[in-house]
Coordinates of C-alpha atoms and ligand atoms in Angstrom, one line a residue:
Chain K
M661 CA 120.1 154.1 56.8
E662 CA 116.2 154.2 56.4
L663 CA 117.0 152.9 52.9
N664 CA 119.2 151.2 53.8
R665 CA 117.3 149.2 55.1
N666 CA 115.6 148.2 52.4
G667 CA 118.1 147.0 50.5
I668 CA 117.9 150.1 47.5
G669 CA 120.5 151.9 48.2
K670 CA 124.3 150.7 48.9
S671 CA 126.8 152.4 52.2
N672 CA 130.3 151.6 53.6
E673 CA 128.5 151.9 56.0
D674 CA 127.3 148.9 56.4
M675 CA 128.7 145.3 57.6
I676 CA 126.4 143.2 55.4
S677 CA 125.4 143.9 52.5
V678 CA 123.0 141.3 49.8
D679 CA 122.7 142.2 46.9
K680 CA 119.8 140.3 44.5
L681 CA 121.2 136.4 46.8
R682 CA 119.9 133.9 44.0
K683 CA 119.9 129.9 44.9
E684 CA 119.3 127.4 43.2
F685 CA 119.4 123.5 43.5
K686 CA 119.5 120.6 41.3
K687 CA 117.4 117.9 42.1
T688 CA 116.5 114.8 40.2
V689 CA 113.1 113.1 39.7
K690 CA 113.3 109.7 39.9
D691 CA 109.9 107.5 39.1
P692 CA 109.0 105.4 42.1
G693 CA 110.7 101.7 42.7
L694 CA 112.9 100.7 41.0
R695 CA 111.7 100.9 37.9
G696 CA 112.2 104.1 39.2
S697 CA 115.3 103.6 40.0
I698 CA 116.9 102.5 37.0
K699 CA 115.6 104.9 34.9
S700 CA 116.8 108.1 36.4
L701 CA 120.8 106.2 36.4
F702 CA 120.6 105.8 32.3
R703 CA 118.5 109.1 31.9
P704 CA 119.1 111.3 35.0
K705 CA 116.2 113.7 34.6
T706 CA 117.0 117.1 37.1
E707 CA 114.3 119.8 38.3
K708 CA 115.2 122.8 39.6
V709 CA 114.6 123.8 43.3
V710 CA 114.9 128.5 43.7
A711 CA 115.5 128.0 47.5
V712 CA 116.7 131.8 47.5
R713 CA 115.2 133.9 45.3
D714 CA 117.1 137.0 45.1
I715 CA 117.1 138.8 48.8
S716 CA 118.7 141.7 48.9
F717 CA 119.4 143.5 52.6
A718 CA 122.2 144.8 54.4
V719 CA 123.3 145.4 57.6
A720 CA 124.2 148.2 59.7
E721 CA 127.8 147.7 61.9
G722 CA 126.4 146.3 65.6
E723 CA 123.0 145.3 64.6
I724 CA 122.0 142.2 65.1
L725 CA 119.5 141.1 62.9
G726 CA 116.3 138.6 63.7
F727 CA 116.7 136.6 60.4
I728 CA 112.8 134.7 60.2
G729 CA 110.3 132.5 58.1
P730 CA 108.9 129.4 58.0
N731 CA 110.0 125.8 57.1
G732 CA 111.7 125.8 54.2
A733 CA 111.8 129.5 53.9
G734 CA 115.4 129.5 52.9
K735 CA 117.3 130.7 56.1
S736 CA 119.5 128.8 55.8
T737 CA 120.8 128.8 52.6
V738 CA 121.2 132.2 52.4
I739 CA 122.9 131.9 55.9
K740 CA 125.5 129.5 53.8
M741 CA 126.0 131.6 50.8
L742 CA 127.2 134.4 53.5
T743 CA 129.6 132.1 55.6
G744 CA 131.2 131.0 51.9
I745 CA 129.8 127.7 52.4
L746 CA 127.4 127.7 49.3
T747 CA 128.4 129.5 46.0
P748 CA 125.5 132.1 44.8
T749 CA 123.4 131.4 41.3
S750 CA 123.8 134.6 41.3
G751 CA 124.0 137.9 43.1
S752 CA 126.2 139.3 45.5
C753 CA 127.4 139.0 49.2
T754 CA 130.2 141.7 50.8
I755 CA 130.3 141.5 54.0
N756 CA 133.4 144.0 55.6
G757 CA 134.2 144.8 52.2
K758 CA 134.6 141.3 51.6
N759 CA 133.4 138.4 49.1
P760 CA 133.1 135.4 51.1
T761 CA 134.0 133.0 48.2
Q762 CA 137.2 135.2 47.3
N763 CA 139.9 134.3 49.9
R764 CA 137.4 132.5 51.3
K765 CA 140.8 131.9 54.1
S766 CA 140.7 135.0 55.7
Y767 CA 137.8 136.3 55.0
V768 CA 136.5 133.2 57.8
K769 CA 138.0 134.4 59.4
E770 CA 136.5 136.8 60.8
I771 CA 133.5 135.3 61.4
G772 CA 131.8 133.2 63.7
V773 CA 129.1 130.5 62.8
V774 CA 126.7 128.3 64.4
F775 CA 124.3 126.0 63.3
G776 CA 122.4 124.8 65.6
Q777 CA 121.9 121.0 64.1
R778 CA 125.3 121.1 63.9
T779 CA 128.9 120.8 65.7
Q780 CA 132.2 121.9 64.7
L781 CA 133.6 120.0 67.6
W782 CA 135.6 117.1 68.4
W783 CA 133.1 114.4 69.4
D784 CA 135.3 112.4 71.0
L785 CA 138.0 114.5 73.1
P786 CA 136.9 117.0 75.4
L787 CA 136.5 120.1 75.2
R788 CA 138.3 121.6 76.4
E789 CA 140.7 120.7 74.0
T790 CA 138.7 121.2 70.5
Y791 CA 139.3 125.0 71.8
G792 CA 143.0 124.4 71.8
V793 CA 143.2 123.1 68.0
L794 CA 141.4 126.1 67.8
K795 CA 143.2 128.9 68.8
E796 CA 145.7 127.4 66.4
I797 CA 143.5 127.2 63.4
Y798 CA 142.7 131.3 64.3
E799 CA 146.4 131.7 65.3
V800 CA 144.8 133.0 69.1
P801 CA 148.4 134.4 70.7
D802 CA 148.7 133.0 73.9
D803 CA 147.2 135.6 76.4
R804 CA 144.6 136.6 73.9
Y805 CA 143.5 132.7 73.5
R806 CA 144.1 132.8 77.7
K807 CA 141.1 135.8 78.3
R808 CA 139.2 134.9 75.8
M809 CA 138.9 131.4 76.9
A810 CA 138.1 133.5 81.1
F811 CA 135.2 135.7 79.0
L812 CA 133.8 132.9 76.8
N813 CA 133.2 130.4 81.2
E814 CA 132.3 133.8 82.4
V815 CA 129.6 134.2 79.8
L816 CA 128.3 130.9 78.9
E817 CA 129.6 129.0 81.6
L818 CA 131.8 126.9 80.3
D819 CA 133.3 125.0 83.0
D820 CA 131.1 122.2 84.7
F821 CA 132.2 120.8 81.4
I822 CA 134.9 121.7 79.9
A823 CA 136.7 118.4 80.8
S824 CA 134.0 116.6 79.0
P825 CA 134.0 114.5 75.9
V826 CA 132.1 115.7 73.3
R827 CA 129.8 113.2 72.6
T828 CA 128.8 112.6 76.3
L829 CA 127.7 116.8 76.5
S830 CA 123.5 117.7 76.5
L831 CA 122.6 119.5 73.9
G832 CA 122.2 122.4 76.3
Q833 CA 126.3 122.5 77.5
R834 CA 126.7 121.6 73.2
M835 CA 125.4 124.8 72.1
R836 CA 126.9 127.1 74.6
A837 CA 130.3 125.5 73.4
D838 CA 129.8 125.4 69.9
I839 CA 129.1 129.4 70.5
A840 CA 132.3 130.2 72.6
A841 CA 133.9 128.3 69.6
S842 CA 132.9 130.1 67.0
L843 CA 133.7 133.0 69.4
L844 CA 137.1 132.3 69.9
H845 CA 139.0 134.6 67.9
S846 CA 136.7 137.6 68.4
P847 CA 134.9 137.7 65.3
K848 CA 133.3 140.8 63.9
V849 CA 130.4 138.6 62.3
L850 CA 128.3 135.9 63.7
F851 CA 126.0 134.2 62.6
L852 CA 123.3 131.7 64.1
D853 CA 121.7 129.6 62.4
E854 CA 118.2 128.4 65.5
P855 CA 121.1 128.8 67.9
T856 CA 118.1 127.8 70.7
I857 CA 116.9 125.4 69.0
G858 CA 115.1 122.5 71.3
L859 CA 116.3 124.2 74.4
D860 CA 114.8 124.6 77.7
V861 CA 113.9 127.6 79.3
V862 CA 116.7 128.7 81.3
V863 CA 119.6 127.9 79.3
K864 CA 117.9 129.9 75.9
D865 CA 118.0 133.0 78.2
N866 CA 121.7 132.0 78.7
I867 CA 122.5 131.7 76.0
R868 CA 120.8 135.1 74.5
K869 CA 121.7 137.1 77.5
A870 CA 125.0 136.1 76.1
I871 CA 124.5 137.0 72.8
E872 CA 123.6 140.9 74.2
H873 CA 126.8 141.1 76.0
I874 CA 128.8 139.8 73.0
N875 CA 126.8 142.1 70.8
G876 CA 127.2 145.1 73.5
Q877 CA 130.7 144.1 74.2
E878 CA 131.9 144.1 71.4
K879 CA 129.4 145.6 69.0
T880 CA 129.9 142.5 66.8
T881 CA 127.1 142.3 64.3
V882 CA 125.2 139.3 65.0
I883 CA 122.3 138.0 61.7
L884 CA 120.8 135.0 64.0
T885 CA 117.3 133.0 62.6
T886 CA 115.2 130.8 64.4
H887 CA 111.8 129.5 65.1
D888 CA 111.3 130.9 68.5
L889 CA 110.3 134.4 68.5
A890 CA 111.4 135.7 72.2
D891 CA 114.1 135.2 71.1
I892 CA 113.8 137.9 67.7
E893 CA 112.1 140.6 71.0
Q894 CA 115.3 140.1 72.8
L895 CA 117.9 140.3 71.0
S896 CA 117.3 142.6 67.7
K897 CA 115.0 145.7 66.9
R898 CA 115.0 144.8 63.2
I899 CA 113.8 141.9 61.7
V900 CA 114.0 140.2 57.7
M901 CA 111.4 137.9 57.5
I902 CA 111.7 135.5 53.9
D903 CA 109.6 132.8 52.5
K904 CA 109.6 130.2 49.5
G905 CA 112.6 131.8 48.6
S906 CA 112.0 135.7 48.8
K907 CA 111.8 138.7 51.7
V908 CA 107.9 139.9 52.3
F909 CA 109.2 141.9 55.5
D910 CA 112.0 144.1 56.2
G911 CA 112.2 146.0 58.9
T912 CA 111.8 147.1 62.7
I913 CA 109.6 144.9 65.2
A914 CA 107.4 148.4 65.6
E915 CA 106.8 149.0 61.6
L916 CA 105.8 145.1 61.9
K917 CA 103.6 145.9 64.4
A918 CA 102.3 149.1 63.0
K919 CA 102.2 147.4 58.8
Y920 CA 100.6 144.8 59.4
G921 CA 99.6 144.4 63.8
Q922 CA 96.1 146.3 63.1
I923 CA 95.2 143.2 64.8
R924 CA 93.6 143.9 67.9
E925 CA 92.2 141.5 70.7
L926 CA 89.2 142.0 72.6
Y927 CA 88.9 140.4 76.0
F928 CA 85.9 140.4 78.4
E929 CA 84.7 138.0 80.9
S930 CA 80.4 138.1 80.8
D931 CA 77.4 135.3 82.7
C932 CA 76.4 135.4 79.7
K933 CA 75.4 131.7 77.9
N934 CA 75.8 132.1 75.3
A935 CA 77.5 135.4 74.3
E936 CA 79.9 134.4 71.1
Q937 CA 76.1 133.3 69.0
T938 CA 74.5 136.4 70.9
L939 CA 77.0 139.0 69.5
A940 CA 77.6 137.3 66.2
Y941 CA 80.3 139.6 65.2
D942 CA 81.0 137.5 61.8
R943 CA 77.3 139.0 60.7
Q944 CA 77.3 142.2 62.2
F945 CA 80.7 143.5 60.7
A946 CA 80.8 141.2 57.4
L947 CA 84.6 139.9 58.7
G948 CA 86.3 136.7 57.9
K949 CA 87.7 133.9 58.8
D950 CA 90.8 136.1 59.1
D951 CA 90.1 139.1 59.8
L952 CA 88.2 137.9 62.8
S953 CA 88.3 134.6 65.3
V954 CA 86.2 134.0 68.7
E955 CA 87.5 131.9 71.6
T956 CA 85.0 130.8 74.7
E957 CA 85.7 129.8 77.7
G958 CA 83.7 129.2 80.3
K959 CA 82.9 133.0 81.4
S960 CA 85.6 135.0 79.6
V961 CA 85.6 135.1 75.7
K962 CA 88.7 136.1 73.6
V963 CA 87.7 138.2 71.0
R964 CA 90.8 138.3 68.2
F965 CA 89.9 141.3 65.5
N966 CA 91.3 143.7 62.3
S967 CA 90.7 147.1 63.3
S968 CA 91.6 148.7 60.6
I969 CA 87.7 147.0 59.5
V970 CA 86.6 147.9 62.9
P971 CA 87.6 149.9 64.5
V972 CA 88.2 149.4 68.4
S973 CA 85.5 152.8 69.4
D974 CA 83.2 150.4 67.4
M975 CA 83.5 147.0 68.7
L976 CA 83.8 148.0 72.2
S977 CA 80.2 149.9 72.4
Y978 CA 78.9 146.8 69.8
T979 CA 80.3 144.5 73.0
L980 CA 78.6 146.3 75.8
G981 CA 75.9 147.2 74.2
K982 CA 74.5 143.7 73.5
I983 CA 75.4 142.1 77.0
N984 CA 76.4 142.8 80.0
V985 CA 80.0 142.5 80.8
S986 CA 82.4 142.3 83.5
D987 CA 85.6 143.5 83.5
I988 CA 86.8 144.2 79.4
S989 CA 90.2 144.7 78.4
V990 CA 92.3 145.9 74.8
K991 CA 96.1 144.1 73.5
D992 CA 98.1 144.6 70.5
A993 CA 98.0 141.8 69.3
D994 CA 101.5 140.2 70.4
I995 CA 104.6 139.4 67.8
E996 CA 103.7 135.5 66.9
E997 CA 100.4 136.3 66.1
I998 CA 101.3 139.3 64.0
I999 CA 103.5 136.9 62.0
R1000 CA 101.2 133.5 61.9
R1001 CA 99.6 135.1 60.0
L1002 CA 101.7 136.2 57.7
Y1003 CA 103.4 133.5 56.8
G1004 CA 100.6 132.0 55.2
Q1005 CA 100.0 135.3 53.4
G1006 CA 103.3 133.5 51.4
A1007 CA 105.2 135.5 49.5
E1008 CA 102.7 137.8 48.2
S1009 CA 103.5 140.7 49.5
Chain T
M1422 CA 158.3 129.1 54.8
K1423 CA 156.0 130.8 57.6
N1424 CA 152.4 128.7 56.3
I1425 CA 154.6 125.4 55.7
K1426 CA 155.7 126.4 59.2
R1427 CA 151.6 126.8 60.0
A1428 CA 151.1 123.9 57.9
L1429 CA 153.3 121.8 59.4
K1430 CA 152.2 123.2 63.8
I1431 CA 148.4 122.3 63.1
H1432 CA 149.5 119.1 61.2
R1433 CA 151.2 117.8 65.2
I1434 CA 148.8 119.3 66.5
F1435 CA 145.6 116.9 64.8
M1436 CA 148.1 114.4 65.4
A1437 CA 148.1 114.9 68.5
Q1438 CA 144.4 114.8 68.8
E1439 CA 143.9 111.6 67.3
F1440 CA 146.5 109.7 69.2
K1441 CA 144.5 111.2 72.6
R1442 CA 141.5 109.9 70.1
M1443 CA 143.0 106.8 69.3
M1444 CA 143.4 106.3 73.1
E1445 CA 140.1 106.6 73.6
Y1446 CA 139.6 103.7 71.8
K1447 CA 142.3 101.0 72.3
G1448 CA 140.2 97.9 72.0
D1449 CA 138.8 98.6 68.3
F1450 CA 142.5 99.7 67.5
I1451 CA 143.9 96.6 68.4
V1452 CA 141.2 94.2 66.9
G1453 CA 142.1 97.0 63.5
I1454 CA 145.9 95.9 63.3
I1455 CA 145.2 92.1 64.0
G1456 CA 142.7 91.9 61.6
F1457 CA 145.1 93.4 58.5
F1458 CA 147.7 90.6 59.7
L1459 CA 145.1 87.6 59.2
V1460 CA 144.6 88.6 55.5
Q1461 CA 148.2 89.6 54.5
L1462 CA 149.1 85.7 56.5
S1463 CA 146.7 84.5 53.6
N1464 CA 148.2 86.4 51.6
L1465 CA 151.9 84.9 52.3
L1466 CA 150.3 81.9 52.2
F1467 CA 149.5 82.0 48.8
L1468 CA 152.7 83.5 47.5
W1469 CA 153.9 80.3 49.0
I1470 CA 151.7 77.7 47.9
I1471 CA 152.2 79.1 44.0
F1472 CA 156.2 78.9 44.7
N1473 CA 155.9 76.2 45.7
Q1474 CA 155.3 75.1 41.8
V1475 CA 157.2 76.2 40.0
P1476 CA 160.8 78.0 41.0
T1477 CA 160.1 81.3 39.2
L1478 CA 157.3 83.5 37.7
M1479 CA 157.6 85.2 34.5
G1480 CA 161.4 85.3 35.3
W1481 CA 161.1 86.2 38.8
T1482 CA 161.9 85.2 41.7
V1483 CA 160.4 83.9 45.4
Y1484 CA 162.4 87.0 47.1
E1485 CA 162.2 89.2 44.4
V1486 CA 158.4 88.5 44.4
V1487 CA 158.9 89.3 48.0
F1488 CA 160.3 92.4 48.0
I1489 CA 157.4 93.9 45.2
Y1490 CA 154.8 93.2 47.4
G1491 CA 156.1 94.3 50.7
L1492 CA 157.9 96.9 48.3
S1493 CA 153.4 97.8 47.1
L1494 CA 152.5 97.9 51.2
I1495 CA 154.5 100.6 52.2
P1496 CA 153.1 103.6 50.3
K1497 CA 150.3 102.5 50.9
G1498 CA 150.3 102.1 54.4
I1499 CA 151.9 105.2 54.4
D1500 CA 149.3 106.6 52.9
H1501 CA 146.2 105.3 54.9
F1502 CA 147.8 105.9 57.7
F1503 CA 148.7 109.8 56.9
F1504 CA 145.1 110.4 54.6
D1505 CA 142.4 108.0 55.1
N1506 CA 140.2 110.7 55.9
L1507 CA 139.2 110.6 52.3
W1508 CA 137.7 107.7 52.7
N1509 CA 134.4 110.0 55.1
I1510 CA 134.7 112.1 51.9
G1511 CA 133.6 110.0 49.9
F1512 CA 130.9 108.1 51.4
F1513 CA 129.8 110.9 54.2
I1514 CA 130.9 114.2 55.1
I1515 CA 129.4 115.6 51.4
R1516 CA 126.0 113.8 51.3
K1517 CA 125.8 115.2 54.9
G1518 CA 127.0 118.3 55.0
D1519 CA 129.5 117.8 57.7
F1520 CA 132.0 119.7 54.6
D1521 CA 130.1 122.6 55.8
K1522 CA 132.6 122.3 58.8
Y1523 CA 136.2 122.8 56.8
L1524 CA 134.1 125.1 54.8
T1525 CA 134.7 128.4 58.0
R1526 CA 137.3 127.7 58.2
P1527 CA 140.6 129.6 57.7
V1528 CA 143.1 126.6 56.2
N1529 CA 142.9 125.2 53.7
T1530 CA 139.9 122.4 53.7
L1531 CA 142.2 119.8 50.9
F1532 CA 145.0 120.3 53.4
H1533 CA 143.1 119.5 56.7
V1534 CA 140.2 117.0 55.1
L1535 CA 144.2 115.3 55.1
V1536 CA 145.9 116.2 58.4
E1537 CA 142.3 116.2 60.4
K1538 CA 142.5 112.1 60.5
I1539 CA 145.0 108.9 60.9
Q1540 CA 144.8 105.8 60.9
I1541 CA 146.6 103.4 63.2
D1542 CA 145.5 100.6 61.5
A1543 CA 147.7 101.4 58.6
L1544 CA 150.3 100.3 61.3
G1545 CA 149.9 97.0 60.0
E1546 CA 150.3 97.5 56.3
L1547 CA 153.2 99.9 57.0
I1548 CA 155.4 97.0 59.2
M1549 CA 154.3 94.1 56.7
G1550 CA 155.8 95.8 53.8
I1551 CA 159.4 96.9 55.8
A1552 CA 160.0 93.2 57.0
L1553 CA 159.1 92.0 53.5
V1554 CA 161.6 94.5 52.3
C1555 CA 164.4 93.7 54.7
V1556 CA 163.4 89.9 54.2
S1557 CA 164.1 89.6 51.1
I1558 CA 166.9 92.2 50.8
P1559 CA 169.5 90.1 51.5
H1560 CA 168.4 87.1 49.7
I1561 CA 168.3 89.6 46.4
G1562 CA 171.6 89.0 44.7
A1563 CA 171.9 92.8 43.3
D1564 CA 174.1 94.9 43.2
W1565 CA 173.2 97.1 46.3
D1566 CA 174.9 100.2 46.2
F1567 CA 174.7 103.3 48.4
F1568 CA 172.2 104.0 45.1
R1569 CA 169.7 102.1 44.7
I1570 CA 169.0 101.6 48.5
A1571 CA 168.7 105.8 48.2
A1572 CA 166.6 105.6 45.3
M1573 CA 164.3 103.1 46.4
I1574 CA 164.1 105.2 50.2
C1575 CA 164.2 109.1 48.0
M1576 CA 160.6 107.3 46.3
I1577 CA 158.7 107.1 48.7
P1578 CA 157.0 109.7 49.3
F1579 CA 156.3 109.7 45.2
I1580 CA 154.6 107.3 44.6
T1581 CA 152.3 107.5 48.0
L1582 CA 151.2 110.6 46.4
I1583 CA 150.3 108.1 43.7
F1584 CA 147.9 106.9 45.5
T1585 CA 147.2 110.0 48.1
G1586 CA 145.9 111.8 44.3
V1587 CA 143.6 108.7 43.2
K1588 CA 142.2 108.6 46.3
T1589 CA 141.9 112.0 46.0
I1590 CA 140.7 113.0 42.5
T1591 CA 137.6 110.1 43.4
A1592 CA 136.7 111.3 46.5
S1593 CA 136.6 114.8 44.6
A1594 CA 133.8 113.3 43.1
A1595 CA 131.3 113.3 45.8
F1596 CA 131.7 116.7 45.7
W1597 CA 128.9 116.3 42.5
T1598 CA 127.9 113.2 43.7
K1599 CA 127.3 113.2 46.8
R1600 CA 129.0 109.8 47.7
S1601 CA 132.0 108.8 45.8
G1602 CA 133.3 106.1 48.5
N1603 CA 133.3 102.9 45.9
V1604 CA 134.1 104.6 43.1
I1605 CA 137.5 105.0 45.7
Y1606 CA 137.3 101.8 45.5
L1607 CA 136.9 100.7 43.2
F1608 CA 140.7 102.8 41.8
Y1609 CA 141.4 101.7 44.5
M1610 CA 141.2 97.7 44.4
F1611 CA 143.9 97.9 41.9
S1612 CA 146.3 99.1 43.9
D1613 CA 146.1 95.5 45.0
F1614 CA 148.1 94.5 40.9
A1615 CA 150.1 96.5 42.1
K1616 CA 151.7 93.1 45.0
Y1617 CA 152.5 91.1 42.0
P1618 CA 155.7 91.8 38.6
A1619 CA 153.1 93.5 36.1
A1620 CA 154.8 91.0 33.5
I1621 CA 152.3 88.6 35.1
Y1622 CA 149.5 90.5 33.8
N1623 CA 148.2 90.9 30.0
R1624 CA 148.9 93.7 27.8
V1625 CA 145.4 95.5 28.9
V1626 CA 145.8 95.2 32.7
Q1627 CA 149.4 96.2 32.6
N1628 CA 148.6 98.9 29.6
I1629 CA 146.0 100.1 32.2
I1630 CA 148.0 100.0 35.3
T1631 CA 151.0 101.8 33.9
Y1632 CA 149.1 104.7 32.4
I1633 CA 145.6 104.9 33.4
I1634 CA 145.3 104.0 36.9
P1635 CA 148.8 104.0 37.1
F1636 CA 149.9 102.1 40.5
A1637 CA 152.3 99.7 38.9
L1638 CA 154.2 102.4 38.7
T1639 CA 154.1 102.2 42.5
S1640 CA 156.3 99.0 43.1
Y1641 CA 157.1 97.2 40.2
Y1642 CA 158.6 99.8 38.1
P1643 CA 160.7 101.5 40.2
A1644 CA 161.6 97.7 41.3
L1645 CA 162.9 97.2 38.3
F1646 CA 165.8 99.6 38.7
I1647 CA 166.2 98.8 42.4
L1648 CA 166.4 95.1 41.7
R1649 CA 168.1 94.4 38.3
G1650 CA 169.3 99.0 37.2
E1651 CA 166.9 99.3 35.0
N1652 CA 165.8 101.7 32.5
P1653 CA 166.3 104.5 35.4
L1654 CA 165.1 107.5 34.0
F1655 CA 161.9 105.2 32.6
N1656 CA 161.0 103.1 36.3
L1657 CA 162.0 105.9 38.6
G1658 CA 161.1 109.2 36.3
M1659 CA 157.2 107.9 35.6
P1660 CA 156.7 107.1 38.8
V1661 CA 157.9 110.9 39.8
L1662 CA 155.8 112.1 37.2
A1663 CA 152.5 110.2 37.7
S1664 CA 152.3 111.7 41.1
A1665 CA 152.4 115.2 40.5
V1666 CA 150.2 115.2 37.4
L1667 CA 147.4 112.7 39.9
M1668 CA 148.4 115.4 42.3
T1669 CA 148.0 118.7 40.6
A1670 CA 144.8 116.6 39.3
G1671 CA 143.3 116.5 42.5
I1672 CA 144.1 120.1 43.9
I1673 CA 142.5 120.9 40.5
V1674 CA 139.0 118.8 41.5
W1675 CA 138.9 119.1 44.9
H1676 CA 138.9 123.0 43.9
R1677 CA 136.4 123.1 41.4
G1678 CA 134.4 120.3 43.5
L1679 CA 133.6 123.3 46.0
R1680 CA 132.2 125.7 44.0
A1681 CA 129.3 122.6 43.7
Y1682 CA 129.0 122.2 46.8
E1683 CA 126.1 122.2 48.0
S1684 CA 125.2 121.5 51.7
A1685 CA 122.8 119.5 53.3
G1686 CA 119.6 121.1 54.4
S1687 CA 119.4 122.2 57.7
Ligands
ATP2840 N1 121.5 121.0 49.5 C1 120.4 121.1 49.2 N2 119.9 120.5 47.8 C2 118.7 120.5 47.5 N3 117.7 121.1 47.9 C3 118.1 122.2 49.2 C4 119.2 121.9 50.3 N4 119.3 122.4 50.8 C5 118.4 123.5 50.7 N5 117.2 122.9 50.2 C6 115.9 123.2 49.5 O1 116.4 124.9 49.5 C7 114.0 125.0 50.2 C8 115.9 126.1 51.0 O2 116.0 124.7 52.3 P1 116.3 126.1 53.6 O3 117.5 125.1 55.0 O4 117.5 126.8 53.3 O5 115.0 126.0 54.2 P2 114.9 127.4 56.2 O6 114.7 128.2 55.7 O7 115.9 127.5 56.6 O8 114.4 125.8 56.8 P3 114.3 125.6 58.0 O9 113.4 126.6 59.7 O10 112.6 124.2 58.1 O11 115.7 124.6 59.1 C9 114.2 123.7 51.0 O12 113.0 123.7 50.5 C10 114.9 122.7 50.6 O13 114.0 121.5 50.5
MG2841 MG1 116.9 126.0 58.4

């Protein structure tokens, strides 16, 4: 299993296996202005954009995978290839033994897809009608449909607005409705591309609980992209991070912390007027910008430092020896901090 | 057989949804129909002015021309009524990446797009077409035997598919170019030539509308047989052949296009 995680080996247990998946887009490049437009009409210049660069990973059945990366990293493009919307330029992906672009119709019956920025609901009709149509499209039998709707109603609390036209729904309501639509046919795999985008804390929480619940009850395999790391922390044990189309990390959150989490945070309070200058950590320990940051706010000071260069004990004894402090503590950096650093580094590792 | 049953069921459900949607926007629908009738009336006025000057047009009497005019509106109206969504493919759906949703559903994408929407405004064309055909028939001294009427009715599905086929091929261009609405429009405009007997045009135009963008096959040629009993093999056979060729080409190009579809960033 450990091997699969890193996408090296393959096993039959994997629900999803992705092998050197690549997607290139052609972009027409135009010189600016009318002149450029006319020129490109007669002699179009195209440029290759590599959106996804030979990515491999695997997901086990029943797993929730957090798929993260900065804007433009290629997350949505990967999801679109996995769901059969885009044809890969090269490489392959297999989901539950099937190739998404071959035999698309039987494949999509086994998956549910939500793109947070789009909707698949019938815009002008009451929400209920959408489910009625999807029932027929996915050939869900009457009794299963009734049970399923009752279940989804309960988990996603659709009752308040199921009779309203879709165009009148708020973003949060629409997102819940879309997630319900993707689950109507009890898919084995659920692809969620930014399902919490633009939602308030309560609705986010509601949606996370629903995903957790469905994953727990039905062993649905989930791939989730998001920019809200709280989604990941609550839902998935494992993350795959990509940047500029390449994979930069694949492993559990604990592994991420162990690997990149040498960053610690030291908090203390001091009456000393200019603690920052007095302490001068950067000169004392020769720490670069990436490995050290100090924030002072009134009496309290927060120092972020790389503990693989300066051990925590050295940091503590130096600080305590230099100034008088009241109340001191050391914390692991949170995952946001780690990710911020990783996104900044780009695809070097 | 099971597939056909399922397709019909899905079609019926989409239709029902469309009628419900229409009821939400009644006003718009009524304005659409009124607009159409105004356009058609001005066209008929034009015919009436011409025939006030000349008794026949290249050997065609006024009622024969009215028959051809009316017959051309029927397949056009049926296609417009059922398969109008192809315009949205050409103008918006692909360019905005909204085509994604069709690809994630277990239904043939072309079928889904075709049956998803209906265009009620098309009833104007259809009613007008049927009315003109019915009005002109009693004034035309053809042998109205059973066979000719049956031929006319049997031809309608085929000549409708000539419209649908041309629209499918041109709409599919959007998979590569992102937007092909104006390409559809350009080709669709040729159907205006079908309203009048092809004999009135010069050779070049005649050849184009017979063999290349074959809208003359949608009314003039069938009318040659229906009204005058001429050459059934060509006049009925060609439209049937053309509809099969165009629809097959449309389906092939469409499915090629799916592989080229690039969605839109999100
Ligand atoms: N249809 C397209 N045509 C051309 N280029 C595209 C297309 N879709 C995406 N791209 C390019 O591919 C790259 C990856 O885009 P993608 O939408 O997959 O990013 P993402 O990781 O989902 O970003 P975000 O977090 O902003 O949603 C970007 O550089 C984008 O410009
Ligand atoms: Mg995205």
